Amino acid sequence: TVTADADIHFVGPCLVGPLRVDAVGVRPGRTMSVVDFRCVDEGSGDQLVAVGTANHGVLASDFEHRIASQPTGARWEFARPDHPDDQSLEDYFEMTSSDGVTRLPLDLRTTNPWGIFHGGLHGLLVDAVATAAGVAVPRDVSLRYLNPVRTGPATAVVASVIERAGDRVVRVEVRDGIDGRLAVIGHVVGR
């Protein structure tokens, strides 16, 4: 599957780690599927960190048959990225920022098996841009995936900032760096 949209609602911090995401399919389908997920801090006795939903487009794959044959409700653990514990994800993926634009390269580390920019890294970009725009503690994040980033780099900018009753709402646009096509619209709410 590829993510079509995601809504994330933070309810507490991840203090110890690692962070684990448990997802349950609530509407499997031939072309679209929806999951409900919970993020927990394993080191804090599975303390709840966030809840949310994600909508996925179902694509045919020829690269991982174990995924296609996995029954609904089964658990699959993915390998953690191979990077030093003291290195941030931003440094590991070589994120750069200048002139109000934040960039991530399109390379083997940042693409999924279809060769397009990995959906989770869009979230990293949106979070970095929202943080730079003044949201130090996000409460809600929504991501709408419109088009894949195929040529790179993925670029992200603040499209607007709205002040709201003690919160800030930051709208972020992620584009494919070569052709400028809009890939993701993200909204981050927090303070």
PDB file of C-alpha atoms in Angstrom:
ATOM      1  CA  THR A   1       0.000   0.000   0.000  1.00  0.00           C
ATOM      2  CA  VAL A   2       0.933   3.655  -0.296  1.00  0.00           C
ATOM      3  CA  THR A   3      -0.423   6.230   2.116  1.00  0.00           C
ATOM      4  CA  ALA A   4      -3.141   8.526   0.764  1.00  0.00           C
ATOM      5  CA  ASP A   5      -3.682  10.481   3.978  1.00  0.00           C
ATOM      6  CA  ALA A   6      -2.926  10.312   7.680  1.00  0.00           C
ATOM      7  CA  ASP A   7      -4.372  12.016  10.755  1.00  0.00           C
ATOM      8  CA  ILE A   8      -2.264  11.910  13.916  1.00  0.00           C
ATOM      9  CA  HIS A   9      -3.340  13.169  17.350  1.00  0.00           C
ATOM     10  CA  PHE A  10      -0.668  13.402  20.050  1.00  0.00           C
ATOM     11  CA  VAL A  11      -1.752  12.621  23.604  1.00  0.00           C
ATOM     12  CA  GLY A  12       1.596  12.405  25.413  1.00  0.00           C
ATOM     13  CA  PRO A  13       5.368  12.474  24.917  1.00  0.00           C
ATOM     14  CA  CYS A  14       7.716   9.624  24.052  1.00  0.00           C
ATOM     15  CA  LEU A  15      10.113   9.820  26.997  1.00  0.00           C
ATOM     16  CA  VAL A  16      12.197   6.638  26.784  1.00  0.00           C
ATOM     17  CA  GLY A  17      11.600   4.883  23.463  1.00  0.00           C
ATOM     18  CA  PRO A  18      11.605   3.099  21.242  1.00  0.00           C
ATOM     19  CA  LEU A  19       8.352   4.311  19.742  1.00  0.00           C
ATOM     20  CA  ARG A  20       6.136   1.492  18.431  1.00  0.00           C
ATOM     21  CA  VAL A  21       3.177   1.877  16.095  1.00  0.00           C
ATOM     22  CA  ASP A  22       0.453  -0.763  16.246  1.00  0.00           C
ATOM     23  CA  ALA A  23      -2.035  -0.613  13.359  1.00  0.00           C
ATOM     24  CA  VAL A  24      -5.277  -2.511  12.832  1.00  0.00           C
ATOM     25  CA  GLY A  25      -7.049  -2.692   9.492  1.00  0.00           C
ATOM     26  CA  VAL A  26     -10.578  -1.330   9.928  1.00  0.00           C
ATOM     27  CA  ARG A  27     -11.563  -1.343   6.273  1.00  0.00           C
ATOM     28  CA  PRO A  28      -9.559  -3.526   3.937  1.00  0.00           C
ATOM     29  CA  GLY A  29     -10.429  -3.121   0.278  1.00  0.00           C
ATOM     30  CA  ARG A  30      -9.258  -3.925  -3.227  1.00  0.00           C
ATOM     31  CA  THR A  31      -8.180  -0.363  -4.054  1.00  0.00           C
ATOM     32  CA  MET A  32      -8.236   1.492  -0.711  1.00  0.00           C
ATOM     33  CA  SER A  33      -7.767   0.408   2.897  1.00  0.00           C
ATOM     34  CA  VAL A  34      -8.026   2.233   6.220  1.00  0.00           C
ATOM     35  CA  VAL A  35      -6.070   1.507   9.388  1.00  0.00           C
ATOM     36  CA  ASP A  36      -6.511   2.750  12.942  1.00  0.00           C
ATOM     37  CA  PHE A  37      -3.223   3.077  14.822  1.00  0.00           C
ATOM     38  CA  ARG A  38      -1.772   3.688  18.270  1.00  0.00           C
ATOM     39  CA  CYS A  39       1.785   4.867  18.960  1.00  0.00           C
ATOM     40  CA  VAL A  40       3.255   3.796  22.286  1.00  0.00           C
ATOM     41  CA  ASP A  41       6.499   4.385  24.197  1.00  0.00           C
ATOM     42  CA  GLU A  42       7.783   0.838  24.781  1.00  0.00           C
ATOM     43  CA  GLY A  43      10.331   1.966  27.374  1.00  0.00           C
ATOM     44  CA  SER A  44       7.581   3.577  29.464  1.00  0.00           C
ATOM     45  CA  GLY A  45       5.423   0.479  29.703  1.00  0.00           C
ATOM     46  CA  ASP A  46       3.603   1.134  26.413  1.00  0.00           C
ATOM     47  CA  GLN A  47       2.528   4.627  27.502  1.00  0.00           C
ATOM     48  CA  LEU A  48       0.222   6.065  24.810  1.00  0.00           C
ATOM     49  CA  VAL A  49       1.885   8.762  22.650  1.00  0.00           C
ATOM     50  CA  ALA A  50      -0.511   9.212  19.706  1.00  0.00           C
ATOM     51  CA  VAL A  51      -3.571   7.822  17.964  1.00  0.00           C
ATOM     52  CA  GLY A  52      -4.779   8.218  14.420  1.00  0.00           C
ATOM     53  CA  THR A  53      -5.961   6.803  11.144  1.00  0.00           C
ATOM     54  CA  ALA A  54      -4.405   6.368   7.730  1.00  0.00           C
ATOM     55  CA  ASN A  55      -5.961   5.715   4.344  1.00  0.00           C
ATOM     56  CA  HIS A  56      -3.938   3.697   1.836  1.00  0.00           C
ATOM     57  CA  GLY A  57      -4.076   2.989  -1.857  1.00  0.00           C
ATOM     58  CA  VAL A  58      -3.545  -0.696  -2.607  1.00  0.00           C
ATOM     59  CA  LEU A  59      -0.929  -1.321  -5.294  1.00  0.00           C
ATOM     60  CA  ALA A  60       0.190  -4.553  -6.888  1.00  0.00           C
ATOM     61  CA  SER A  61       3.665  -5.510  -5.754  1.00  0.00           C
ATOM     62  CA  ASP A  62       6.212  -7.931  -7.001  1.00  0.00           C
ATOM     63  CA  PHE A  63       8.842  -7.232  -4.353  1.00  0.00           C
ATOM     64  CA  GLU A  64       7.477  -8.638  -1.071  1.00  0.00           C
ATOM     65  CA  HIS A  65       5.096 -11.558  -1.232  1.00  0.00           C
ATOM     66  CA  ARG A  66       5.052 -11.987   2.563  1.00  0.00           C
ATOM     67  CA  ILE A  67       3.144  -8.697   2.853  1.00  0.00           C
ATOM     68  CA  ALA A  68       0.459  -9.723   0.353  1.00  0.00           C
ATOM     69  CA  SER A  69      -0.117 -13.063   2.080  1.00  0.00           C
ATOM     70  CA  GLN A  70      -0.145 -11.716   5.638  1.00  0.00           C
ATOM     71  CA  PRO A  71      -3.556 -12.185   7.280  1.00  0.00           C
ATOM     72  CA  THR A  72      -5.422  -9.201   8.728  1.00  0.00           C
ATOM     73  CA  GLY A  73      -4.456  -8.677  12.364  1.00  0.00           C
ATOM     74  CA  ALA A  74      -1.064 -10.405  12.071  1.00  0.00           C
ATOM     75  CA  ARG A  75       1.953  -8.541  13.439  1.00  0.00           C
ATOM     76  CA  TRP A  76       5.028  -7.777  11.376  1.00  0.00           C
ATOM     77  CA  GLU A  77       8.049  -6.032  12.845  1.00  0.00           C
ATOM     78  CA  PHE A  78      10.206  -3.997  10.490  1.00  0.00           C
ATOM     79  CA  ALA A  79      13.946  -3.516  10.947  1.00  0.00           C
ATOM     80  CA  ARG A  80      14.982  -0.235  12.543  1.00  0.00           C
ATOM     81  CA  PRO A  81      17.146   2.109  10.435  1.00  0.00           C
ATOM     82  CA  ASP A  82      20.848   1.380  10.701  1.00  0.00           C
ATOM     83  CA  HIS A  83      22.204   4.670  12.032  1.00  0.00           C
ATOM     84  CA  PRO A  84      24.086   5.734  15.174  1.00  0.00           C
ATOM     85  CA  ASP A  85      21.844   6.335  18.208  1.00  0.00           C
ATOM     86  CA  ASP A  86      23.230   9.842  18.644  1.00  0.00           C
ATOM     87  CA  GLN A  87      22.466  10.856  15.029  1.00  0.00           C
ATOM     88  CA  SER A  88      19.164  12.597  14.294  1.00  0.00           C
ATOM     89  CA  LEU A  89      16.929  11.434  11.462  1.00  0.00           C
ATOM     90  CA  GLU A  90      17.407  14.843   9.863  1.00  0.00           C
ATOM     91  CA  ASP A  91      21.177  14.274   9.755  1.00  0.00           C
ATOM     92  CA  TYR A  92      20.891  10.634   8.712  1.00  0.00           C
ATOM     93  CA  PHE A  93      18.682  11.510   5.725  1.00  0.00           C
ATOM     94  CA  GLU A  94      20.762  14.651   4.941  1.00  0.00           C
ATOM     95  CA  MET A  95      17.965  17.196   5.422  1.00  0.00           C
ATOM     96  CA  THR A  96      19.000  20.748   4.547  1.00  0.00           C
ATOM     97  CA  SER A  97      17.295  24.126   4.931  1.00  0.00           C
ATOM     98  CA  SER A  98      18.015  27.459   3.301  1.00  0.00           C
ATOM     99  CA  ASP A  99      15.998  30.467   2.146  1.00  0.00           C
ATOM    100  CA  GLY A 100      12.806  29.100   3.735  1.00  0.00           C
ATOM    101  CA  VAL A 101      12.988  25.780   1.857  1.00  0.00           C
ATOM    102  CA  THR A 102      13.698  22.441   3.546  1.00  0.00           C
ATOM    103  CA  ARG A 103      14.954  19.589   1.353  1.00  0.00           C
ATOM    104  CA  LEU A 104      15.474  15.840   1.513  1.00  0.00           C
ATOM    105  CA  PRO A 105      17.284  14.013  -1.307  1.00  0.00           C
ATOM    106  CA  LEU A 106      15.706  11.250  -3.327  1.00  0.00           C
ATOM    107  CA  ASP A 107      18.070   8.276  -2.920  1.00  0.00           C
ATOM    108  CA  LEU A 108      18.101   4.633  -1.839  1.00  0.00           C
ATOM    109  CA  ARG A 109      17.540   5.574   1.824  1.00  0.00           C
ATOM    110  CA  THR A 110      14.534   7.800   1.114  1.00  0.00           C
ATOM    111  CA  THR A 111      12.582   5.778  -1.440  1.00  0.00           C
ATOM    112  CA  ASN A 112      10.120   2.943  -1.031  1.00  0.00           C
ATOM    113  CA  PRO A 113      10.176  -0.238  -3.141  1.00  0.00           C
ATOM    114  CA  TRP A 114       8.314   1.579  -5.972  1.00  0.00           C
ATOM    115  CA  GLY A 115      11.190   4.082  -6.220  1.00  0.00           C
ATOM    116  CA  ILE A 116       9.190   7.061  -4.957  1.00  0.00           C
ATOM    117  CA  PHE A 117       9.829   9.205  -1.883  1.00  0.00           C
ATOM    118  CA  HIS A 118       8.827   7.346   1.279  1.00  0.00           C
ATOM    119  CA  GLY A 119       5.558   8.584   2.825  1.00  0.00           C
ATOM    120  CA  GLY A 120       6.925   8.674   6.367  1.00  0.00           C
ATOM    121  CA  LEU A 121       9.676  11.055   5.307  1.00  0.00           C
ATOM    122  CA  HIS A 122       7.049  13.519   4.121  1.00  0.00           C
ATOM    123  CA  GLY A 123       6.012  13.599   7.786  1.00  0.00           C
ATOM    124  CA  LEU A 124       9.602  14.323   8.838  1.00  0.00           C
ATOM    125  CA  LEU A 125       9.726  17.230   6.362  1.00  0.00           C
ATOM    126  CA  VAL A 126       6.360  18.639   7.454  1.00  0.00           C
ATOM    127  CA  ASP A 127       7.347  18.415  11.125  1.00  0.00           C
ATOM    128  CA  ALA A 128      10.703  20.151  10.521  1.00  0.00           C
ATOM    129  CA  VAL A 129       9.064  23.010   8.617  1.00  0.00           C
ATOM    130  CA  ALA A 130       6.294  23.424  11.212  1.00  0.00           C
ATOM    131  CA  THR A 131       8.885  23.470  13.998  1.00  0.00           C
ATOM    132  CA  ALA A 132      10.806  26.216  12.183  1.00  0.00           C
ATOM    133  CA  ALA A 133       7.486  28.109  11.887  1.00  0.00           C
ATOM    134  CA  GLY A 134       7.035  28.069  15.658  1.00  0.00           C
ATOM    135  CA  VAL A 135       5.179  24.847  16.520  1.00  0.00           C
ATOM    136  CA  ALA A 136       7.449  23.354  19.184  1.00  0.00           C
ATOM    137  CA  VAL A 137       4.794  20.977  20.571  1.00  0.00           C
ATOM    138  CA  PRO A 138       2.507  19.559  17.873  1.00  0.00           C
ATOM    139  CA  ARG A 139      -0.901  18.272  18.950  1.00  0.00           C
ATOM    140  CA  ASP A 140      -2.451  17.303  15.623  1.00  0.00           C
ATOM    141  CA  VAL A 141      -0.936  16.534  12.230  1.00  0.00           C
ATOM    142  CA  SER A 142      -2.747  15.813   8.985  1.00  0.00           C
ATOM    143  CA  LEU A 143      -1.034  14.779   5.777  1.00  0.00           C
ATOM    144  CA  ARG A 144      -2.756  14.592   2.382  1.00  0.00           C
ATOM    145  CA  TYR A 145      -0.722  12.770  -0.243  1.00  0.00           C
ATOM    146  CA  LEU A 146      -1.537  14.089  -3.711  1.00  0.00           C
ATOM    147  CA  ASN A 147       1.343  13.011  -5.961  1.00  0.00           C
ATOM    148  CA  PRO A 148       4.561  11.038  -5.544  1.00  0.00           C
ATOM    149  CA  VAL A 149       7.973  12.685  -5.473  1.00  0.00           C
ATOM    150  CA  ARG A 150       9.711  10.853  -8.320  1.00  0.00           C
ATOM    151  CA  THR A 151      12.716  13.004  -9.226  1.00  0.00           C
ATOM    152  CA  GLY A 152      13.598  14.864  -6.026  1.00  0.00           C
ATOM    153  CA  PRO A 153      14.671  16.425  -3.929  1.00  0.00           C
ATOM    154  CA  ALA A 154      11.497  16.660  -1.871  1.00  0.00           C
ATOM    155  CA  THR A 155      11.125  20.325  -0.897  1.00  0.00           C
ATOM    156  CA  ALA A 156       8.901  21.763   1.826  1.00  0.00           C
ATOM    157  CA  VAL A 157       7.825  25.321   2.620  1.00  0.00           C
ATOM    158  CA  VAL A 158       5.408  27.093   4.942  1.00  0.00           C
ATOM    159  CA  ALA A 159       2.322  28.028   2.905  1.00  0.00           C
ATOM    160  CA  SER A 160       0.503  29.824   5.751  1.00  0.00           C
ATOM    161  CA  VAL A 161       0.440  30.308   9.510  1.00  0.00           C
ATOM    162  CA  ILE A 162      -2.774  30.992  11.416  1.00  0.00           C
ATOM    163  CA  GLU A 163      -2.933  31.915  15.104  1.00  0.00           C
ATOM    164  CA  ARG A 164      -5.855  30.283  16.916  1.00  0.00           C
ATOM    165  CA  ALA A 165      -6.741  30.517  20.626  1.00  0.00           C
ATOM    166  CA  GLY A 166      -3.285  29.695  21.982  1.00  0.00           C
ATOM    167  CA  ASP A 167      -2.400  27.406  19.076  1.00  0.00           C
ATOM    168  CA  ARG A 168      -0.696  27.905  15.779  1.00  0.00           C
ATOM    169  CA  VAL A 169      -1.893  26.175  12.599  1.00  0.00           C
ATOM    170  CA  VAL A 170       0.892  25.754  10.030  1.00  0.00           C
ATOM    171  CA  ARG A 171       0.071  24.674   6.472  1.00  0.00           C
ATOM    172  CA  VAL A 172       3.066  23.062   4.764  1.00  0.00           C
ATOM    173  CA  GLU A 173       3.436  22.207   1.093  1.00  0.00           C
ATOM    174  CA  VAL A 174       5.823  19.491  -0.071  1.00  0.00           C
ATOM    175  CA  ARG A 175       6.777  19.498  -3.743  1.00  0.00           C
ATOM    176  CA  ASP A 176       8.887  17.473  -6.122  1.00  0.00           C
ATOM    177  CA  GLY A 177      12.021  19.592  -6.429  1.00  0.00           C
ATOM    178  CA  ILE A 178      12.613  19.170 -10.158  1.00  0.00           C
ATOM    179  CA  ASP A 179       9.155  19.847 -11.581  1.00  0.00           C
ATOM    180  CA  GLY A 180       7.640  21.625  -8.560  1.00  0.00           C
ATOM    181  CA  ARG A 181       4.521  19.453  -8.607  1.00  0.00           C
ATOM    182  CA  LEU A 182       2.584  19.550  -5.323  1.00  0.00           C
ATOM    183  CA  ALA A 183       3.040  16.213  -3.546  1.00  0.00           C
ATOM    184  CA  VAL A 184       1.681  16.683  -0.003  1.00  0.00           C
ATOM    185  CA  ILE A 185      -0.360  19.220   1.927  1.00  0.00           C
ATOM    186  CA  GLY A 186       0.285  19.036   5.654  1.00  0.00           C
ATOM    187  CA  HIS A 187      -1.326  20.840   8.569  1.00  0.00           C
ATOM    188  CA  VAL A 188       0.315  20.928  11.989  1.00  0.00           C
ATOM    189  CA  VAL A 189      -1.524  22.313  15.007  1.00  0.00           C
ATOM    190  CA  GLY A 190       0.287  23.055  18.224  1.00  0.00           C
ATOM    191  CA  ARG A 191       2.074  25.674  20.274  1.00  0.00           C
TER     192      ARG A 191
END
